[in-house]
């Protein structure tokens, strides 16, 4: 938290805006699992890590938000925030903008859509991948919360405008801590998506950290990421995509999990028709 002397927003109290963003931490219908569509190689060579002492560690990578696969998605969130938030701050808006720092924001994406054909097509290797079902309570905490993505409909524009305007005080108050402001606006950047992606029902694990990242190569670009570690019990379900040889894939995954002591994971075929 900043020292009181560092407050630079006289006349503002952003609590209504922060409350609006925090509402995105609430999962609809209290769903017990969220799903990550990926491939068997990611499961076998990265996510599930048997340890020398016989235990199993789960590791999920969170990619820096500026290096997402779709660069337009990053820009879309920025453009909406510029209009819906900074457009109403008027005086001092450039000072507000200068506080936003996305270098320390990392994301892992999940969906509440289970065994969903469009998700298999887009993210599940065209049906040849797998969907990993993670226990919600095991993968999120106060430092790594799950946020529900915000799809940009008219209702959202109205609600966010109301939250910003409610932050404007008539009296000349001290305002708010710029460090807190930077965190919340950076998070908001990464939650906003075009409404055409609503079918994904995406949730994002957001990690705000200044820790030194690791790097991986992606088509010649060195992409920064951080690792998030979870207990083996966090992985509850593996759904094998609607491929022709699904029986053999299901058997191979079950055999491997049994060999490392993860018998409790439910491995099932998709059962969906897929061309």
Short mmCIF file of C-alpha atoms in Angstrom, two decimals:
data_model
loop_
_atom_site.label_atom_id
_atom_site.label_comp_id
_atom_site.label_asym_id
_atom_site.label_seq_id
_atom_site.Cartn_x
_atom_site.Cartn_y
_atom_site.Cartn_z
CA UNK A 1 0.00 0.00 0.00
CA UNK A 2 1.18 3.50 -0.73
CA UNK A 3 1.88 6.05 1.97
CA UNK A 4 -0.91 8.56 2.49
CA UNK A 5 1.31 11.24 0.97
CA UNK A 6 1.42 9.22 -2.26
CA UNK A 7 -2.33 9.53 -2.87
CA UNK A 8 -2.70 11.45 -6.13
CA UNK A 9 -6.43 11.23 -6.80
CA UNK A 10 -8.09 13.99 -4.75
CA UNK A 11 -11.84 13.86 -5.13
CA UNK A 12 -12.04 10.18 -6.07
CA UNK A 13 -12.86 7.01 -4.15
CA UNK A 14 -12.70 4.02 -6.48
CA UNK A 15 -14.32 1.53 -4.11
CA UNK A 16 -17.46 1.16 -6.31
CA UNK A 17 -15.27 0.34 -9.31
CA UNK A 18 -13.21 -2.16 -7.31
CA UNK A 19 -16.38 -3.78 -5.98
CA UNK A 20 -17.63 -4.21 -9.55
CA UNK A 21 -14.41 -5.95 -10.62
CA UNK A 22 -14.37 -8.12 -7.49
CA UNK A 23 -17.83 -9.44 -8.39
CA UNK A 24 -16.15 -11.31 -11.23
CA UNK A 25 -14.58 -13.62 -8.63
CA UNK A 26 -17.98 -15.22 -8.05
CA UNK A 27 -18.53 -18.34 -10.14
CA UNK A 28 -21.98 -18.79 -11.60
CA UNK A 29 -23.98 -21.62 -9.96
CA UNK A 30 -21.06 -22.43 -7.65
CA UNK A 31 -19.55 -24.80 -10.24
CA UNK A 32 -17.18 -27.34 -8.65
CA UNK A 33 -14.83 -27.69 -11.63
CA UNK A 34 -13.36 -25.58 -14.39
CA UNK A 35 -11.87 -27.08 -17.54
CA UNK A 36 -8.75 -26.49 -19.56
CA UNK A 37 -8.75 -27.86 -23.11
CA UNK A 38 -5.28 -28.99 -24.12
CA UNK A 39 -3.44 -32.08 -25.42
CA UNK A 40 -2.01 -35.26 -23.93
CA UNK A 41 1.56 -34.00 -24.38
CA UNK A 42 0.90 -31.01 -22.10
CA UNK A 43 -0.53 -33.35 -19.46
CA UNK A 44 2.32 -35.86 -19.68
CA UNK A 45 5.27 -33.49 -20.20
CA UNK A 46 4.41 -30.53 -18.04
CA UNK A 47 1.23 -30.42 -15.99
CA UNK A 48 1.54 -33.66 -14.01
CA UNK A 49 4.98 -33.98 -12.42
CA UNK A 50 5.82 -37.10 -10.38
CA UNK A 51 8.33 -36.33 -7.63
CA UNK A 52 11.23 -38.43 -6.34
CA UNK A 53 9.47 -38.99 -3.01
CA UNK A 54 6.47 -40.58 -4.72
CA UNK A 55 4.20 -37.53 -4.49
CA UNK A 56 2.77 -35.75 -7.52
CA UNK A 57 2.90 -32.04 -8.22
CA UNK A 58 0.60 -30.25 -10.66
CA UNK A 59 2.04 -27.28 -12.53
CA UNK A 60 0.04 -24.86 -14.64
CA UNK A 61 1.72 -22.11 -16.61
CA UNK A 62 0.37 -18.57 -16.56
CA UNK A 63 1.41 -16.52 -19.58
CA UNK A 64 2.07 -12.80 -19.44
CA UNK A 65 -1.11 -11.12 -20.62
CA UNK A 66 0.70 -9.17 -23.35
CA UNK A 67 1.69 -12.43 -25.08
CA UNK A 68 -1.67 -14.07 -25.57
CA UNK A 69 -2.21 -16.03 -28.79
CA UNK A 70 -4.65 -13.41 -30.03
CA UNK A 71 -3.00 -9.98 -29.99
CA UNK A 72 -6.33 -8.37 -30.91
CA UNK A 73 -7.79 -9.60 -27.63
CA UNK A 74 -5.23 -7.59 -25.65
CA UNK A 75 -5.98 -4.48 -27.67
CA UNK A 76 -9.73 -4.97 -27.36
CA UNK A 77 -9.61 -4.91 -23.57
CA UNK A 78 -7.38 -1.83 -23.64
CA UNK A 79 -9.71 0.03 -26.02
CA UNK A 80 -12.77 -0.74 -23.88
CA UNK A 81 -11.03 0.42 -20.68
CA UNK A 82 -9.89 3.60 -22.42
CA UNK A 83 -13.49 4.38 -23.37
CA UNK A 84 -15.49 2.99 -20.45
CA UNK A 85 -13.16 4.03 -17.61
CA UNK A 86 -10.60 6.64 -18.61
CA UNK A 87 -13.10 8.39 -20.85
CA UNK A 88 -15.04 9.42 -17.71
CA UNK A 89 -12.10 10.49 -15.58
CA UNK A 90 -11.53 13.67 -17.61
CA UNK A 91 -8.95 15.71 -15.74
CA UNK A 92 -5.82 13.75 -14.95
CA UNK A 93 -6.74 10.83 -17.21
CA UNK A 94 -3.18 10.57 -18.54
CA UNK A 95 -1.89 10.21 -14.98
CA UNK A 96 -4.38 7.40 -14.41
CA UNK A 97 -3.31 5.65 -17.64
CA UNK A 98 0.37 5.88 -16.75
CA UNK A 99 -0.23 3.76 -13.64
CA UNK A 100 -1.40 0.70 -15.59
CA UNK A 101 1.39 -1.86 -15.81
CA UNK A 102 0.68 -5.17 -17.55
CA UNK A 103 4.23 -6.49 -17.21
CA UNK A 104 3.34 -8.27 -13.97
CA UNK A 105 -0.05 -9.74 -14.97
CA UNK A 106 -0.09 -13.45 -15.92
CA UNK A 107 -3.05 -15.56 -17.00
CA UNK A 108 -4.24 -19.16 -17.13
CA UNK A 109 -7.52 -19.76 -18.93
CA UNK A 110 -10.32 -22.18 -18.04
CA UNK A 111 -13.94 -22.71 -19.04
CA UNK A 112 -17.05 -23.86 -17.26
CA UNK A 113 -18.18 -25.46 -20.53
CA UNK A 114 -17.62 -29.18 -20.17
CA UNK A 115 -17.36 -31.43 -23.25
CA UNK A 116 -18.38 -28.63 -25.61
CA UNK A 117 -17.95 -29.14 -29.37
CA UNK A 118 -16.88 -25.56 -30.18
CA UNK A 119 -14.26 -25.75 -27.42
CA UNK A 120 -12.94 -29.07 -28.74
CA UNK A 121 -12.66 -27.49 -32.16
CA UNK A 122 -10.94 -24.30 -31.04
CA UNK A 123 -8.72 -25.44 -28.15
CA UNK A 124 -8.88 -29.25 -27.95
CA UNK A 125 -6.72 -30.04 -30.98
CA UNK A 126 -9.80 -30.43 -33.16
CA UNK A 127 -11.14 -33.22 -30.98
CA UNK A 128 -7.84 -35.06 -30.56
CA UNK A 129 -7.00 -33.35 -27.29
CA UNK A 130 -8.22 -33.65 -23.72
CA UNK A 131 -10.12 -31.48 -21.27
CA UNK A 132 -8.74 -31.31 -17.73
CA UNK A 133 -11.26 -30.71 -14.97
CA UNK A 134 -9.78 -28.89 -11.96
CA UNK A 135 -11.33 -28.51 -8.54
CA UNK A 136 -12.10 -24.83 -8.15
CA UNK A 137 -11.31 -24.64 -4.46
CA UNK A 138 -7.91 -26.26 -4.96
CA UNK A 139 -6.59 -23.93 -7.67
CA UNK A 140 -7.65 -20.53 -6.42
CA UNK A 141 -6.77 -18.52 -3.34
CA UNK A 142 -6.52 -14.87 -2.32
CA UNK A 143 -3.26 -14.43 -4.26
CA UNK A 144 -4.45 -16.31 -7.35
CA UNK A 145 -8.20 -15.73 -7.72
CA UNK A 146 -10.36 -17.02 -10.53
CA UNK A 147 -12.19 -14.24 -12.35
CA UNK A 148 -15.14 -14.60 -14.67
CA UNK A 149 -14.48 -12.92 -18.02
CA UNK A 150 -16.68 -9.96 -18.89
CA UNK A 151 -18.31 -10.06 -22.32
CA UNK A 152 -18.79 -6.65 -23.85
CA UNK A 153 -22.54 -6.18 -24.09
CA UNK A 154 -24.49 -2.95 -23.61
CA UNK A 155 -25.27 -3.98 -20.03
CA UNK A 156 -21.58 -4.10 -19.19
CA UNK A 157 -20.91 -0.63 -20.62
CA UNK A 158 -23.75 0.77 -18.51
CA UNK A 159 -22.66 -1.00 -15.32
CA UNK A 160 -19.00 -0.01 -15.58
CA UNK A 161 -19.95 3.58 -16.34
CA UNK A 162 -22.17 3.67 -13.26
CA UNK A 163 -19.33 2.25 -11.13
CA UNK A 164 -16.89 4.89 -12.40
CA UNK A 165 -19.33 7.74 -11.89
CA UNK A 166 -20.14 6.49 -8.38
CA UNK A 167 -16.43 6.81 -7.58
CA UNK A 168 -16.59 10.57 -8.03
CA UNK A 169 -17.08 12.27 -4.66
CA UNK A 170 -18.56 15.71 -4.17
CA UNK A 171 -16.16 16.52 -1.36
CA UNK A 172 -12.43 16.72 -1.94
CA UNK A 173 -11.40 13.38 -0.42
CA UNK A 174 -7.99 11.75 -0.46
CA UNK A 175 -9.05 9.36 -3.18
CA UNK A 176 -7.29 6.01 -3.42
CA UNK A 177 -3.97 4.27 -3.40
CA UNK A 178 -2.40 4.36 -6.92
CA UNK A 179 -0.91 0.89 -6.44
CA UNK A 180 -4.35 -0.58 -5.78
CA UNK A 181 -5.74 1.36 -8.74
CA UNK A 182 -3.04 -0.07 -11.02
CA UNK A 183 -3.82 -3.63 -9.92
CA UNK A 184 -7.56 -3.39 -10.45
CA UNK A 185 -7.39 -1.65 -13.82
CA UNK A 186 -4.76 -4.12 -15.02
CA UNK A 187 -7.07 -6.98 -14.03
CA UNK A 188 -10.02 -5.31 -15.77
CA UNK A 189 -7.94 -5.08 -18.96
CA UNK A 190 -7.65 -8.87 -19.00
CA UNK A 191 -11.26 -9.71 -18.22
CA UNK A 192 -12.98 -7.89 -21.07
CA UNK A 193 -13.67 -9.89 -24.23
CA UNK A 194 -15.78 -9.34 -27.33
CA UNK A 195 -19.30 -10.67 -26.83
CA UNK A 196 -18.92 -13.14 -29.73
CA UNK A 197 -16.73 -15.28 -27.43
CA UNK A 198 -19.42 -15.64 -24.78
CA UNK A 199 -19.88 -19.30 -25.72
CA UNK A 200 -16.46 -20.02 -24.14
CA UNK A 201 -17.69 -19.12 -20.64
CA UNK A 202 -14.08 -18.33 -19.78
CA UNK A 203 -12.59 -17.91 -16.33
CA UNK A 204 -9.07 -16.65 -15.81
CA UNK A 205 -6.64 -17.37 -13.03
CA UNK A 206 -4.86 -14.03 -12.69
CA UNK A 207 -1.44 -13.83 -11.09
CA UNK A 208 -0.14 -10.36 -10.23
CA UNK A 209 3.56 -10.78 -9.48
CA UNK A 210 6.91 -9.10 -10.04
CA UNK A 211 8.73 -12.44 -9.75
CA UNK A 212 11.30 -13.25 -12.41
CA UNK A 213 9.46 -15.16 -15.18
CA UNK A 214 10.58 -18.16 -17.16
CA UNK A 215 10.49 -18.14 -20.95
CA UNK A 216 9.33 -20.47 -23.69
CA UNK A 217 9.69 -20.25 -27.45
CA UNK A 218 6.54 -19.75 -29.49
CA UNK A 219 7.19 -19.35 -33.21
CA UNK A 220 10.35 -17.36 -32.56
CA UNK A 221 8.87 -15.21 -29.78
CA UNK A 222 10.22 -15.70 -26.26
CA UNK A 223 7.06 -15.73 -24.16
CA UNK A 224 7.34 -15.00 -20.40
CA UNK A 225 5.38 -17.15 -17.99
CA UNK A 226 5.23 -18.13 -14.33
CA UNK A 227 4.48 -21.54 -12.86
CA UNK A 228 1.61 -22.22 -10.47
CA UNK A 229 1.87 -25.38 -8.38
CA UNK A 230 -1.09 -27.31 -6.98
CA UNK A 231 -1.64 -30.61 -5.12
CA UNK A 232 -2.46 -33.69 -7.17
CA UNK A 233 -6.02 -33.70 -5.82
CA UNK A 234 -6.75 -30.52 -7.78
CA UNK A 235 -7.05 -32.62 -10.97
CA UNK A 236 -10.37 -34.44 -10.75
CA UNK A 237 -11.41 -35.27 -14.29
CA UNK A 238 -9.85 -35.94 -17.69
CA UNK A 239 -12.18 -36.03 -20.69
CA UNK A 240 -10.71 -37.56 -23.84
CA UNK A 241 -11.80 -35.77 -26.99
CA UNK A 242 -14.16 -37.27 -29.57
CA UNK A 243 -11.48 -38.99 -31.62
CA UNK A 244 -11.70 -42.37 -33.36
CA UNK A 245 -9.23 -44.18 -31.08
CA UNK A 246 -10.58 -42.78 -27.80
CA UNK A 247 -10.73 -46.21 -26.10
CA UNK A 248 -6.97 -46.68 -26.39
CA UNK A 249 -6.28 -43.11 -25.27
CA UNK A 250 -8.52 -43.54 -22.21
CA UNK A 251 -6.79 -46.80 -21.30
CA UNK A 252 -3.28 -45.35 -21.74
CA UNK A 253 -4.03 -42.35 -19.52
CA UNK A 254 -5.63 -44.52 -16.84
CA UNK A 255 -2.66 -46.90 -16.84
CA UNK A 256 -0.18 -44.02 -16.54
CA UNK A 257 -2.09 -42.30 -13.75
CA UNK A 258 -2.32 -45.58 -11.85
CA UNK A 259 1.44 -46.05 -12.17
CA UNK A 260 2.07 -42.73 -10.40
CA UNK A 261 -0.60 -43.14 -7.74
CA UNK A 262 -3.32 -40.86 -9.17
CA UNK A 263 -6.11 -43.43 -9.21
CA UNK A 264 -8.75 -40.94 -8.07
CA UNK A 265 -8.79 -39.02 -11.37
CA UNK A 266 -11.91 -39.85 -13.41
CA UNK A 267 -10.87 -40.50 -17.03
CA UNK A 268 -13.82 -40.65 -19.43
CA UNK A 269 -14.44 -40.40 -23.18
CA UNK A 270 -16.23 -37.40 -24.62
CA UNK A 271 -18.96 -39.44 -26.26
CA UNK A 272 -19.76 -36.60 -28.67
CA UNK A 273 -19.97 -37.07 -32.43
CA UNK A 274 -17.17 -35.18 -34.16
CA UNK A 275 -16.12 -34.94 -37.78
#
